[in-house]
CSV table of C-alpha atoms in Angstrom, one decimal:
chain,number,residue,atom,x,y,z
A,1,MET,CA,58.1,-53.7,33.2
A,2,THR,CA,59.9,-54.4,36.4
A,3,GLY,CA,62.0,-52.1,38.5
A,4,ASP,CA,65.0,-54.2,37.3
A,5,ASP,CA,64.2,-53.9,33.7
A,6,GLU,CA,63.7,-50.2,33.8
A,7,ARG,CA,67.1,-50.1,35.3
A,8,LEU,CA,68.5,-52.4,32.6
A,9,LEU,CA,66.7,-50.4,30.0
A,10,GLU,CA,68.4,-46.6,31.6
A,11,ASP,CA,71.6,-48.3,31.7
A,12,LEU,CA,71.5,-49.4,28.3
A,13,LEU,CA,70.7,-45.8,26.9
A,14,GLU,CA,73.4,-44.6,29.0
A,15,GLY,CA,75.9,-46.8,27.2
A,16,LYS,CA,76.6,-49.5,29.8
A,17,HIS,CA,78.3,-52.5,28.1
A,18,ARG,CA,77.0,-54.7,30.8
A,19,ALA,CA,73.5,-53.7,30.2
A,20,LEU,CA,73.6,-54.1,26.5
A,21,ALA,CA,75.1,-57.7,27.3
A,22,ARG,CA,72.2,-58.7,29.7
A,23,VAL,CA,69.3,-57.2,27.3
A,24,ILE,CA,70.6,-59.4,24.3
A,25,SER,CA,70.6,-62.4,26.8
A,26,LYS,CA,67.1,-61.6,27.4
A,27,ILE,CA,66.3,-61.3,24.1
A,28,GLU,CA,68.1,-64.6,23.2
A,29,ASP,CA,66.5,-66.4,26.3
A,30,ARG,CA,63.1,-65.0,25.9
A,31,SER,CA,63.0,-64.5,29.1
A,32,PRO,CA,59.9,-62.9,31.0
A,33,GLY,CA,59.5,-59.5,30.2
A,34,TYR,CA,61.7,-59.4,27.1
A,35,ARG,CA,58.9,-57.9,25.0
A,36,ASP,CA,58.0,-55.0,27.2
A,37,LEU,CA,61.9,-54.5,27.0
A,38,VAL,CA,62.2,-54.5,23.4
A,39,SER,CA,59.1,-52.5,22.6
A,40,LYS,CA,60.4,-49.9,24.9
A,41,LEU,CA,63.7,-50.0,22.8
A,42,TYR,CA,61.9,-49.0,19.3
A,43,ALA,CA,61.7,-45.3,20.5
A,44,HIS,CA,65.2,-45.2,20.5
A,45,THR,CA,66.1,-46.7,17.1
A,46,GLY,CA,66.5,-45.9,13.3
A,47,GLU,CA,70.2,-44.2,13.9
A,48,ALA,CA,72.3,-47.4,12.7
A,49,ASP,CA,73.3,-48.8,9.3
A,50,VAL,CA,72.7,-52.3,9.4
A,51,ILE,CA,74.7,-54.4,7.2
A,52,GLY,CA,74.4,-58.0,6.5
A,53,ILE,CA,77.5,-60.3,5.4
A,54,THR,CA,77.0,-63.8,4.2
A,55,GLY,CA,78.8,-66.3,2.4
A,56,SER,CA,79.8,-69.9,2.5
A,57,PRO,CA,81.8,-71.5,5.2
A,58,GLY,CA,85.7,-70.3,4.8
A,59,ALA,CA,84.6,-67.5,2.3
A,60,GLY,CA,86.5,-65.1,5.0
A,61,LYS,CA,83.4,-63.5,6.3
A,62,SER,CA,85.0,-63.3,9.9
A,63,THR,CA,88.0,-61.9,8.8
A,64,LEU,CA,86.4,-59.0,6.6
A,65,VAL,CA,84.0,-57.9,9.2
A,66,ASP,CA,87.2,-57.6,11.4
A,67,LYS,CA,88.6,-55.3,8.9
A,68,LEU,CA,85.5,-53.5,8.3
A,69,ALA,CA,84.9,-52.8,12.2
A,70,GLU,CA,88.8,-51.7,12.3
A,71,THR,CA,88.3,-49.3,9.1
A,72,TYR,CA,84.8,-48.0,11.0
A,73,ARG,CA,86.7,-47.3,14.4
A,74,GLU,CA,89.6,-45.7,12.5
A,75,ARG,CA,86.9,-43.3,11.2
A,76,GLY,CA,85.9,-42.8,14.5
A,77,GLU,CA,82.3,-44.6,14.4
A,78,THR,CA,81.4,-47.4,16.9
A,79,VAL,CA,80.5,-50.9,15.6
A,80,GLY,CA,78.5,-53.5,17.1
A,81,ILE,CA,78.8,-57.3,15.6
A,82,ILE,CA,76.4,-60.2,15.9
A,83,ALA,CA,78.0,-63.2,14.9
A,84,ILE,CA,75.7,-66.1,14.1
A,85,ASP,CA,76.8,-69.7,14.2
A,86,PRO,CA,74.7,-73.0,13.9
A,87,SER,CA,74.1,-75.0,16.8
A,88,SER,CA,74.0,-78.9,16.8
A,89,PRO,CA,70.6,-79.9,16.4
A,90,PHE,CA,71.4,-82.9,18.7
A,91,SER,CA,72.6,-81.4,21.8
A,92,GLY,CA,71.6,-77.9,21.4
A,93,GLY,CA,75.2,-76.7,22.1
A,94,ALA,CA,77.4,-75.0,19.9
A,95,VAL,CA,81.1,-73.4,19.7
A,96,LEU,CA,80.6,-70.0,18.5
A,97,GLY,CA,84.1,-69.4,16.9
A,98,ASP,CA,83.8,-66.1,15.3
A,99,ARG,CA,85.3,-64.0,17.8
A,100,ILE,CA,88.9,-65.8,17.3
A,101,ARG,CA,89.1,-64.3,13.9
A,102,MET,CA,88.1,-60.6,15.1
A,103,GLY,CA,91.6,-59.8,16.4
A,104,SER,CA,92.3,-56.3,15.1
A,105,THR,CA,89.6,-54.5,17.4
A,106,ILE,CA,90.0,-56.6,20.2
A,107,GLY,CA,90.3,-54.8,23.6
A,108,ASP,CA,88.2,-51.9,22.1
A,109,MET,CA,84.8,-51.9,24.1
A,110,ASP,CA,83.6,-49.7,21.3
A,111,VAL,CA,83.4,-52.6,19.1
A,112,PHE,CA,81.0,-54.7,20.7
A,113,VAL,CA,80.8,-58.2,19.2
A,114,ARG,CA,78.0,-60.8,20.2
A,115,SER,CA,77.9,-64.4,19.5
A,116,MET,CA,74.6,-66.2,19.1
A,117,SER,CA,73.5,-69.5,17.9
A,118,ALA,CA,70.2,-70.8,16.3
A,119,ARG,CA,68.3,-72.5,19.3
A,120,GLY,CA,65.9,-74.5,17.6
A,121,THR,CA,62.9,-72.5,17.5
A,122,LEU,CA,61.4,-71.9,13.9
A,123,GLY,CA,62.0,-68.4,12.8
A,124,GLY,CA,63.3,-67.8,16.3
A,125,LEU,CA,66.8,-66.6,15.5
A,126,SER,CA,65.8,-64.0,13.0
A,127,THR,CA,63.3,-62.5,15.6
A,128,ALA,CA,66.2,-62.6,18.0
A,129,THR,CA,68.6,-61.3,15.7
A,130,ALA,CA,66.1,-58.3,14.8
A,131,ASP,CA,65.7,-57.7,18.6
A,132,ALA,CA,69.3,-57.7,19.1
A,133,VAL,CA,69.9,-55.4,16.3
A,134,LYS,CA,67.6,-53.1,18.2
A,135,ALA,CA,69.1,-53.0,21.3
A,136,MET,CA,72.9,-52.3,19.6
A,137,ASP,CA,70.9,-49.6,17.8
A,138,ALA,CA,69.4,-48.1,20.9
A,139,PHE,CA,72.6,-48.4,22.6
A,140,GLY,CA,74.1,-46.0,20.0
A,141,LYS,CA,76.1,-48.0,17.7
A,142,ASP,CA,76.8,-46.4,14.5
A,143,LYS,CA,76.9,-49.5,12.5
A,144,ILE,CA,75.9,-53.0,12.8
A,145,ILE,CA,77.0,-55.8,11.4
A,146,ILE,CA,75.4,-59.1,11.3
A,147,GLU,CA,77.3,-61.9,9.8
A,148,THR,CA,76.0,-65.6,9.4
A,149,VAL,CA,76.8,-68.6,7.1
A,150,GLY,CA,74.4,-68.5,4.4
A,151,ALA,CA,73.1,-71.8,3.9
A,152,GLY,CA,69.3,-71.8,4.0
A,153,GLN,CA,66.1,-70.0,4.3
A,154,ASN,CA,66.6,-69.5,8.1
A,155,GLU,CA,70.0,-67.4,7.5
A,156,ILE,CA,68.4,-65.5,4.5
A,157,ASP,CA,65.6,-64.4,7.0
A,158,ILE,CA,68.3,-63.4,9.4
A,159,VAL,CA,70.4,-61.5,6.8
A,160,ARG,CA,67.0,-59.6,5.6
A,161,THR,CA,67.4,-57.7,9.0
A,162,ALA,CA,70.0,-55.8,7.5
A,163,ASP,CA,69.5,-52.7,5.0
A,164,THR,CA,72.7,-53.7,3.1
A,165,VAL,CA,73.4,-57.5,2.4
A,166,ALA,CA,77.0,-58.2,1.2
A,167,VAL,CA,77.5,-61.6,0.1
A,168,LEU,CA,81.1,-63.2,0.0
A,169,VAL,CA,82.1,-65.4,-3.0
A,170,PRO,CA,85.4,-67.0,-2.7
A,171,PRO,CA,87.4,-67.6,-6.1
A,172,GLY,CA,87.1,-71.1,-8.0
A,173,SER,CA,83.5,-71.4,-7.1
A,174,GLY,CA,82.6,-72.1,-10.6
A,175,ASP,CA,79.7,-73.9,-10.4
A,176,ASP,CA,78.9,-72.9,-7.0
A,177,VAL,CA,78.1,-69.5,-8.5
A,178,GLN,CA,75.5,-71.3,-10.4
A,179,THR,CA,74.0,-72.7,-7.3
A,180,LEU,CA,74.0,-69.2,-5.7
A,181,LYS,CA,71.8,-67.7,-8.1
A,182,ALA,CA,69.1,-69.8,-6.3
A,183,GLY,CA,68.7,-67.8,-3.2
A,184,ILE,CA,71.7,-65.9,-2.2
A,185,LEU,CA,71.8,-63.8,-5.5
A,186,GLU,CA,68.5,-61.9,-4.7
A,187,ILE,CA,69.6,-60.9,-1.5
A,188,GLY,CA,73.1,-59.6,-2.2
A,189,ASP,CA,73.3,-55.6,-2.6
A,190,VAL,CA,76.9,-55.9,-2.9
A,191,PHE,CA,79.4,-58.7,-3.9
A,192,VAL,CA,82.3,-59.3,-2.5
A,193,VAL,CA,85.0,-61.7,-4.1
A,194,ASN,CA,87.4,-62.4,-1.2
A,195,LYS,CA,90.6,-63.8,-1.6
A,196,ALA,CA,91.1,-62.0,-4.8
A,197,ASP,CA,94.7,-62.7,-4.9
A,198,ARG,CA,94.2,-66.5,-5.9
A,199,ASP,CA,93.8,-68.1,-8.9
A,200,GLY,CA,90.7,-68.2,-10.5
A,201,ALA,CA,89.7,-64.6,-8.9
A,202,ASP,CA,89.1,-63.1,-12.2
A,203,ARG,CA,86.8,-65.8,-13.5
A,204,THR,CA,84.6,-65.5,-10.4
A,205,VAL,CA,84.4,-61.7,-11.0
A,206,GLN,CA,83.5,-62.2,-14.5
A,207,GLU,CA,80.7,-64.8,-13.7
A,208,LEU,CA,79.2,-62.8,-11.0
A,209,ARG,CA,79.1,-59.9,-13.5
A,210,ASP,CA,77.5,-61.8,-16.2
A,211,MET,CA,75.0,-63.0,-13.4
A,212,VAL,CA,74.3,-59.7,-12.1
A,213,ALA,CA,74.0,-58.2,-15.7
A,214,MET,CA,71.2,-60.7,-16.9
A,215,ASP,CA,69.4,-60.1,-13.5
A,216,ALA,CA,69.3,-56.3,-14.2
A,217,GLY,CA,67.9,-57.2,-17.4
A,218,ASP,CA,65.2,-59.3,-16.3
A,219,SER,CA,64.1,-56.5,-13.7
A,220,VAL,CA,63.4,-53.8,-15.9
A,221,SER,CA,60.2,-55.6,-16.9
A,222,MET,CA,59.2,-56.2,-13.5
A,223,SER,CA,59.1,-52.5,-12.2
A,224,GLY,CA,61.8,-51.9,-10.0
A,225,GLY,CA,63.8,-55.2,-9.2
A,226,HIS,CA,63.6,-57.0,-6.0
A,227,HIS,CA,63.4,-54.0,-3.9
A,228,GLY,CA,61.0,-52.2,-5.9
A,229,ALA,CA,59.4,-49.5,-3.9
A,230,ASP,CA,55.6,-49.2,-4.3
A,231,SER,CA,54.6,-45.7,-4.8
A,232,MET,CA,51.2,-46.0,-3.4
A,233,ALA,CA,52.2,-47.4,0.0
A,234,MET,CA,54.8,-44.6,0.1
A,235,LEU,CA,52.0,-42.1,0.8
A,236,GLU,CA,51.2,-43.8,4.3
A,237,ASP,CA,52.2,-42.4,7.2
A,238,HIS,CA,54.9,-44.1,9.3
A,239,PRO,CA,54.0,-44.1,13.0
A,240,ASP,CA,57.3,-43.5,14.1
A,241,ASP,CA,57.9,-40.7,11.9
A,242,GLU,CA,60.5,-38.8,14.4
A,243,ALA,CA,62.8,-41.3,14.7
A,244,HIS,CA,62.8,-42.5,11.1
A,245,ALA,CA,62.1,-39.4,9.3
A,246,ASP,CA,65.0,-39.7,7.4
A,247,TRP,CA,63.7,-42.8,5.7
A,248,ASP,CA,61.3,-41.5,4.1
A,249,GLY,CA,63.5,-39.0,1.9
A,250,GLY,CA,63.6,-39.0,-2.1
A,251,ASP,CA,61.3,-39.4,-5.1
A,252,THR,CA,59.0,-42.3,-5.0
A,253,ASP,CA,59.1,-43.5,-8.5
A,254,ALA,CA,62.9,-44.3,-8.8
A,255,GLY,CA,62.8,-47.7,-9.8
A,256,ASP,CA,62.9,-48.8,-13.4
A,257,THR,CA,65.7,-46.5,-14.4
A,258,ASP,CA,67.7,-46.0,-11.5
A,259,ASP,CA,67.6,-49.6,-10.3
A,260,TRP,CA,70.6,-50.5,-7.9
A,261,VAL,CA,72.7,-52.9,-9.9
A,262,PRO,CA,74.8,-55.0,-7.4
A,263,PRO,CA,78.4,-53.9,-7.6
A,264,ILE,CA,81.5,-56.6,-7.5
A,265,VAL,CA,84.4,-55.9,-5.2
A,266,GLU,CA,87.6,-57.6,-5.1
A,267,THR,CA,89.3,-58.0,-1.2
A,268,VAL,CA,92.0,-59.7,0.4
A,269,ALA,CA,90.3,-59.5,3.7
A,270,THR,CA,93.6,-61.2,5.6
A,271,ARG,CA,95.9,-58.1,4.2
A,272,ALA,CA,93.0,-55.3,4.3
A,273,VAL,CA,93.1,-55.1,0.5
A,274,GLY,CA,89.7,-53.6,-1.0
A,275,VAL,CA,88.3,-52.8,2.3
A,276,GLU,CA,87.9,-49.0,1.7
A,277,GLU,CA,86.3,-49.6,-1.7
A,278,PHE,CA,83.8,-52.6,0.0
A,279,ILE,CA,83.0,-49.7,2.6
A,280,ASP,CA,82.3,-47.0,-0.3
A,281,GLU,CA,80.0,-49.4,-2.0
A,282,LEU,CA,78.0,-50.1,1.5
A,283,GLU,CA,77.7,-46.5,1.4
A,284,ASN,CA,76.2,-45.7,-2.2
A,285,HIS,CA,73.8,-48.4,-1.6
A,286,GLN,CA,73.0,-46.9,1.9
A,287,THR,CA,72.5,-43.5,-0.1
A,288,TYR,CA,70.7,-45.2,-2.8
A,289,LEU,CA,68.3,-46.7,-0.5
A,290,VAL,CA,67.6,-43.4,1.1
A,291,ASP,CA,67.3,-41.6,-2.1
A,292,SER,CA,65.0,-43.9,-3.8
A,293,GLY,CA,62.8,-44.2,-1.0
A,294,THR,CA,63.6,-48.1,-0.9
A,295,ARG,CA,64.8,-47.9,2.5
A,296,ALA,CA,61.3,-46.6,3.7
A,297,GLU,CA,60.0,-49.6,1.9
A,298,MET,CA,62.2,-52.1,3.2
A,299,ALA,CA,61.5,-50.9,6.7
A,300,ARG,CA,57.8,-51.2,6.0
A,301,LYS,CA,58.3,-54.7,4.7
A,302,ARG,CA,60.4,-55.9,7.8
A,303,TYR,CA,58.0,-54.5,10.4
A,304,ALA,CA,55.4,-56.2,8.5
A,305,GLU,CA,57.2,-59.3,8.7
A,306,GLU,CA,58.2,-58.7,12.7
A,307,ILE,CA,54.2,-58.3,13.4
A,308,ARG,CA,53.3,-61.5,11.7
A,309,THR,CA,56.2,-63.3,13.2
A,310,LEU,CA,55.5,-62.4,16.5
A,311,LEU,CA,51.9,-62.9,16.2
A,312,ARG,CA,52.7,-66.6,15.0
A,313,GLU,CA,54.8,-67.3,17.8
A,314,ASP,CA,52.2,-66.2,20.1
A,315,VAL,CA,49.3,-68.0,18.5
A,316,HIS,CA,51.9,-71.1,18.1
A,317,GLY,CA,52.4,-70.9,22.2
A,318,LEU,CA,48.6,-70.4,22.9
A,319,LEU,CA,48.1,-73.9,20.5
A,320,GLU,CA,50.8,-75.8,22.6
A,321,ASP,CA,49.1,-75.1,25.7
A,322,GLU,CA,45.9,-76.3,23.9
A,323,LEU,CA,48.0,-79.4,22.8
A,324,GLU,CA,49.2,-79.9,26.3
A,325,ARG,CA,45.4,-79.8,27.6
A,326,ALA,CA,44.4,-82.2,25.0
A,327,GLY,CA,46.6,-85.0,26.5
A,328,GLY,CA,49.8,-83.9,24.8
A,329,VAL,CA,51.0,-84.5,21.3
A,330,ASP,CA,52.5,-88.0,21.9
A,331,ASP,CA,49.2,-89.4,22.6
A,332,LEU,CA,47.7,-87.5,19.8
A,333,ALA,CA,50.2,-89.2,17.5
A,334,GLU,CA,49.9,-92.4,18.9
A,335,ALA,CA,46.4,-92.2,18.2
A,336,VAL,CA,46.9,-91.4,14.6
A,337,ARG,CA,49.6,-94.5,14.3
A,338,ASN,CA,46.6,-96.9,15.2
A,339,GLY,CA,44.4,-95.9,13.0
A,340,GLU,CA,41.9,-94.0,15.3
A,341,THR,CA,41.8,-90.8,13.7
A,342,ASP,CA,43.9,-88.7,11.5
A,343,PRO,CA,46.1,-85.3,12.0
A,344,TYR,CA,43.4,-83.2,9.8
A,345,THR,CA,40.7,-84.1,12.3
A,346,ILE,CA,42.7,-83.6,15.5
A,347,ALA,CA,43.9,-80.1,14.2
A,348,ASP,CA,40.2,-79.1,13.7
A,349,GLU,CA,39.1,-80.4,16.9
A,350,LEU,CA,41.8,-78.8,18.6
A,351,LEU,CA,41.1,-75.3,16.9
A,352,ASP,CA,37.3,-75.5,17.1
A,353,PRO,CA,37.7,-73.8,20.9
A,354,VAL,CA,39.7,-70.9,19.7
A,355,GLU,CA,37.7,-70.4,16.6
A,356,ALA,CA,34.4,-70.7,18.6
A,357,SER,CA,35.7,-67.9,21.0
A,358,LEU,CA,37.2,-65.7,18.4
A,359,ALA,CA,33.5,-65.7,17.0
A,360,GLU,CA,32.1,-65.0,20.2
A,361,LEU,CA,34.1,-62.1,20.3
A,362,GLU,CA,33.1,-60.8,17.2
A,363,ARG,CA,29.1,-61.0,18.2
A,364,ASP,CA,30.0,-58.7,21.3
B,1,MET,CA,52.9,-66.3,27.9
B,2,SER,CA,54.4,-69.6,26.7
B,3,SER,CA,56.0,-68.3,23.6
B,4,GLU,CA,58.4,-66.4,26.4
B,5,GLN,CA,59.7,-69.8,27.8
B,6,GLU,CA,62.0,-70.7,25.3
B,7,GLY,CA,65.3,-72.2,26.1
B,8,GLU,CA,67.9,-70.8,28.3
B,9,SER,CA,71.2,-72.1,27.6
B,10,ILE,CA,74.4,-72.0,29.5
B,11,ARG,CA,76.6,-70.0,28.0
B,12,CYS,CA,80.4,-70.4,28.6
B,13,LEU,CA,83.6,-68.7,27.6
B,14,VAL,CA,86.6,-70.9,27.3
B,15,ALA,CA,89.9,-68.8,27.7
B,16,LYS,CA,93.3,-69.0,27.2
B,17,VAL,CA,95.3,-66.2,28.7
B,18,GLY,CA,98.9,-65.1,28.6
B,19,LEU,CA,101.9,-66.9,27.0
B,20,ASP,CA,100.8,-70.0,26.9
B,21,GLY,CA,100.2,-71.9,23.6
B,22,HIS,CA,98.9,-75.2,25.0
B,23,ASP,CA,95.4,-75.4,23.7
B,24,ARG,CA,94.5,-79.0,23.6
B,25,GLY,CA,92.7,-79.1,26.9
B,26,ALA,CA,90.6,-75.8,26.1
B,27,HIS,CA,89.4,-77.7,22.7
B,28,VAL,CA,88.7,-80.9,24.5
B,29,ILE,CA,86.6,-78.8,27.1
B,30,SER,CA,85.2,-76.6,24.6
B,31,ARG,CA,83.8,-79.8,22.7
B,32,ALA,CA,82.5,-81.3,25.7
B,33,PHE,CA,80.6,-78.3,26.9
B,34,ARG,CA,79.0,-78.2,23.5
B,35,ASP,CA,78.1,-81.8,23.6
B,36,ALA,CA,76.7,-81.2,27.0
B,37,GLY,CA,74.4,-78.7,25.3
B,38,PHE,CA,76.1,-75.6,26.5
B,39,GLU,CA,77.2,-72.7,24.0
B,40,VAL,CA,80.7,-72.1,24.1
B,41,ILE,CA,82.9,-69.4,22.8
B,42,TYR,CA,86.8,-70.0,22.6
B,43,SER,CA,88.8,-67.1,22.9
B,44,GLY,CA,91.7,-68.3,20.9
B,45,LEU,CA,95.2,-68.5,22.2
B,46,HIS,CA,97.4,-65.6,23.6
B,47,LYS,CA,94.6,-63.5,24.8
B,48,ALA,CA,95.4,-60.2,27.4
B,49,PRO,CA,93.2,-60.5,30.6
B,50,ASP,CA,91.6,-57.4,29.4
B,51,ASP,CA,90.7,-58.8,25.9
B,52,ILE,CA,89.1,-61.9,28.2
B,53,VAL,CA,87.0,-59.6,30.4
B,54,GLN,CA,85.6,-58.0,27.2
B,55,ALA,CA,84.6,-61.2,25.7
B,56,ALA,CA,83.1,-62.3,29.0
B,57,VAL,CA,81.0,-58.8,29.4
B,58,GLN,CA,80.2,-58.7,26.0
B,59,GLU,CA,78.8,-62.4,25.5
B,60,ASP,CA,77.1,-62.1,28.9
B,61,VAL,CA,78.5,-65.3,29.7
B,62,ASP,CA,77.4,-67.7,32.7
B,63,VAL,CA,80.8,-69.3,33.2
B,64,LEU,CA,84.3,-68.1,32.4
B,65,GLY,CA,86.6,-71.1,32.4
B,66,ILE,CA,90.2,-70.0,32.4
B,67,SER,CA,92.8,-72.4,31.1
B,68,ILE,CA,96.4,-71.6,32.3
B,69,LEU,CA,99.2,-73.8,31.8
B,70,SER,CA,102.1,-71.5,32.2
B,71,GLY,CA,102.5,-70.8,35.7
B,72,ALA,CA,101.4,-67.1,35.6
B,73,HIS,CA,98.0,-68.0,37.1
B,74,ASN,CA,98.9,-65.8,40.5
B,75,THR,CA,98.9,-62.6,38.3
B,76,LEU,CA,96.6,-63.2,35.5
B,77,VAL,CA,93.4,-64.5,37.2
B,78,PRO,CA,93.3,-61.7,39.5
B,79,LYS,CA,93.5,-59.0,37.0
B,80,ILE,CA,90.4,-60.9,35.2
B,81,ILE,CA,88.5,-60.7,37.8
B,82,ASP,CA,89.3,-57.2,38.7
B,83,GLY,CA,88.2,-56.4,35.1
B,84,LEU,CA,84.8,-58.2,35.8
B,85,GLU,CA,84.3,-56.1,38.8
B,86,GLU,CA,84.6,-53.2,36.8
B,87,TYR,CA,82.2,-53.8,34.6
B,88,ASP,CA,79.9,-55.2,37.4
B,89,ALA,CA,80.2,-58.9,35.9
B,90,ALA,CA,81.9,-60.5,38.7
B,91,ASP,CA,79.3,-61.9,40.9
B,92,ASP,CA,77.2,-63.4,38.4
B,93,THR,CA,80.0,-65.1,36.3
B,94,LEU,CA,81.1,-68.6,37.3
B,95,VAL,CA,85.1,-68.6,37.3
B,96,LEU,CA,86.8,-71.8,36.7
B,97,VAL,CA,90.4,-72.4,36.5
B,98,GLY,CA,91.8,-75.3,34.6
B,99,GLY,CA,95.8,-76.3,34.1
B,100,VAL,CA,98.3,-77.1,36.3
B,101,ILE,CA,97.8,-75.0,39.6
B,102,PRO,CA,99.8,-75.9,42.8
B,103,GLU,CA,98.2,-76.6,46.1
B,104,GLU,CA,99.5,-73.6,47.9
B,105,ASP,CA,98.2,-71.1,45.4
B,106,ARG,CA,94.6,-72.7,45.3
B,107,PRO,CA,93.3,-70.8,48.6
B,108,GLU,CA,94.4,-67.3,47.3
B,109,LEU,CA,92.9,-67.7,43.9
B,110,LYS,CA,89.7,-69.1,45.7
B,111,ASP,CA,89.9,-65.8,47.6
B,112,GLU,CA,89.7,-63.7,44.6
B,113,GLY,CA,86.6,-65.2,43.5
B,114,VAL,CA,87.4,-68.4,41.3
B,115,ALA,CA,84.6,-71.1,42.2
B,116,ALA,CA,86.7,-74.0,41.2
B,117,ILE,CA,89.7,-75.3,40.3
B,118,PHE,CA,90.3,-78.3,38.1
B,119,GLY,CA,93.9,-79.8,37.8
B,120,PRO,CA,95.1,-82.3,35.9
B,121,GLY,CA,93.1,-85.8,35.7
B,122,THR,CA,89.8,-84.0,36.6
B,123,SER,CA,87.1,-85.9,34.6
B,124,ILE,CA,85.0,-84.0,31.9
B,125,GLU,CA,81.7,-85.2,33.5
B,126,GLU,CA,82.7,-83.5,36.7
B,127,THR,CA,83.5,-80.6,35.5
B,128,ILE,CA,80.3,-80.3,33.7
B,129,GLU,CA,78.3,-81.4,36.6
B,130,PHE,CA,79.6,-78.6,38.5
B,131,VAL,CA,78.7,-76.2,36.0
B,132,ARG,CA,75.4,-77.5,35.8
B,133,ASP,CA,75.0,-77.4,39.7
B,134,ASN,CA,76.6,-73.8,40.0
B,135,ALA,CA,76.2,-71.8,36.9
B,136,PRO,CA,74.3,-68.7,38.4
B,137,GLU,CA,70.5,-68.3,37.8
B,138,ARG,CA,69.6,-65.5,36.0
């Protein structure tokens, strides 16, 4: 690590806002040395509660996050917010507008709002988000909120960085609730019917309730539902026991009977109605995670996924170089178009030297 | 490491400060910056200088574009720049001012640390070009 980066890390741990902002930029830009920086952050993490908030555009996410942050601040807790907006796939540019709706805590530096956009790399944003969460955690934030539009797999991956995921459903979604089922339902630990003063809110609550009840019925036969703790894996020692000791609490065979059933909360975010109840449910879920041992299980899964993603990115980088050496992808693609070869052959040829050198390593 | 070379994007905060409700220009420039491939954060209307400083620091922007049409630039702009200095962010933030700024006020704003002032009639291309050429190297 360079001297600059060391100073940056020191400043971040001391609580300098500028340093936190700069570290997150390095993470986003993947600028040289960011990996060393992030790996140094890990020793200082594990204290923050991470909450993910997702929902369709216009569901009121930013407004609710704003009120959530305000309430946490009233309780004396510091807050970090990562607001994710899509970027244009054409220009790569983005207008990140969530900040506008976060007016309640404006001027309060203990609410650190950071806007991020997808920069067009496969899975890159979820890695960057996870790393940015680490930076805020190491900085000493008590609560970290990730806000994203729940539209596709990418967003679901992002929100999985959180311990607790809240899904916002606007009233009158009707059939939309059915479509939610496909992906979003599985990731929701708490459902929020925002704009609950509007027509159709009761019906939406009822529909969600039916859906949750059906889901809970299913999971009894599937040993522990979607977060099911694996009691064998629980015995493994965590490498970072010191920092994450509290994650391993609780008995290991909770599951079938004490499974978490997602509660449904009604809020009117613009008037801060129902926010306290929402926070209570978030806290209940955090308690459940610790008591059931699920939090340790989730952390392990998350780290496994991080390791895999990093490796995939590294190998991808190596192969990009290899592709460059082979004359660039354009020429190869042209060769396929002319019927001279096919993608499978090219992939095999490119991988051959890599496999050969790996085999050589094994012999040594 | 090639996986570390991923795209750096110019980050801009487009800010409306003070009692000035005219944000057509700010919207136009936000959109143009986006189309130029920048990441744009728009502050919304009626922000205090401290709010702008908070956003600029937290978002770690390369460029801060302040739009002022109210005539209060001589008090508001220095406040923002002082705030940036407080967080050691003044040196590597390119500060631009857009709006109606009389010729006689310009030298003083430049002394304060404003890199460029874009008055009425400036073309969008000119502004984008300026940002591309002058955005601080990180």
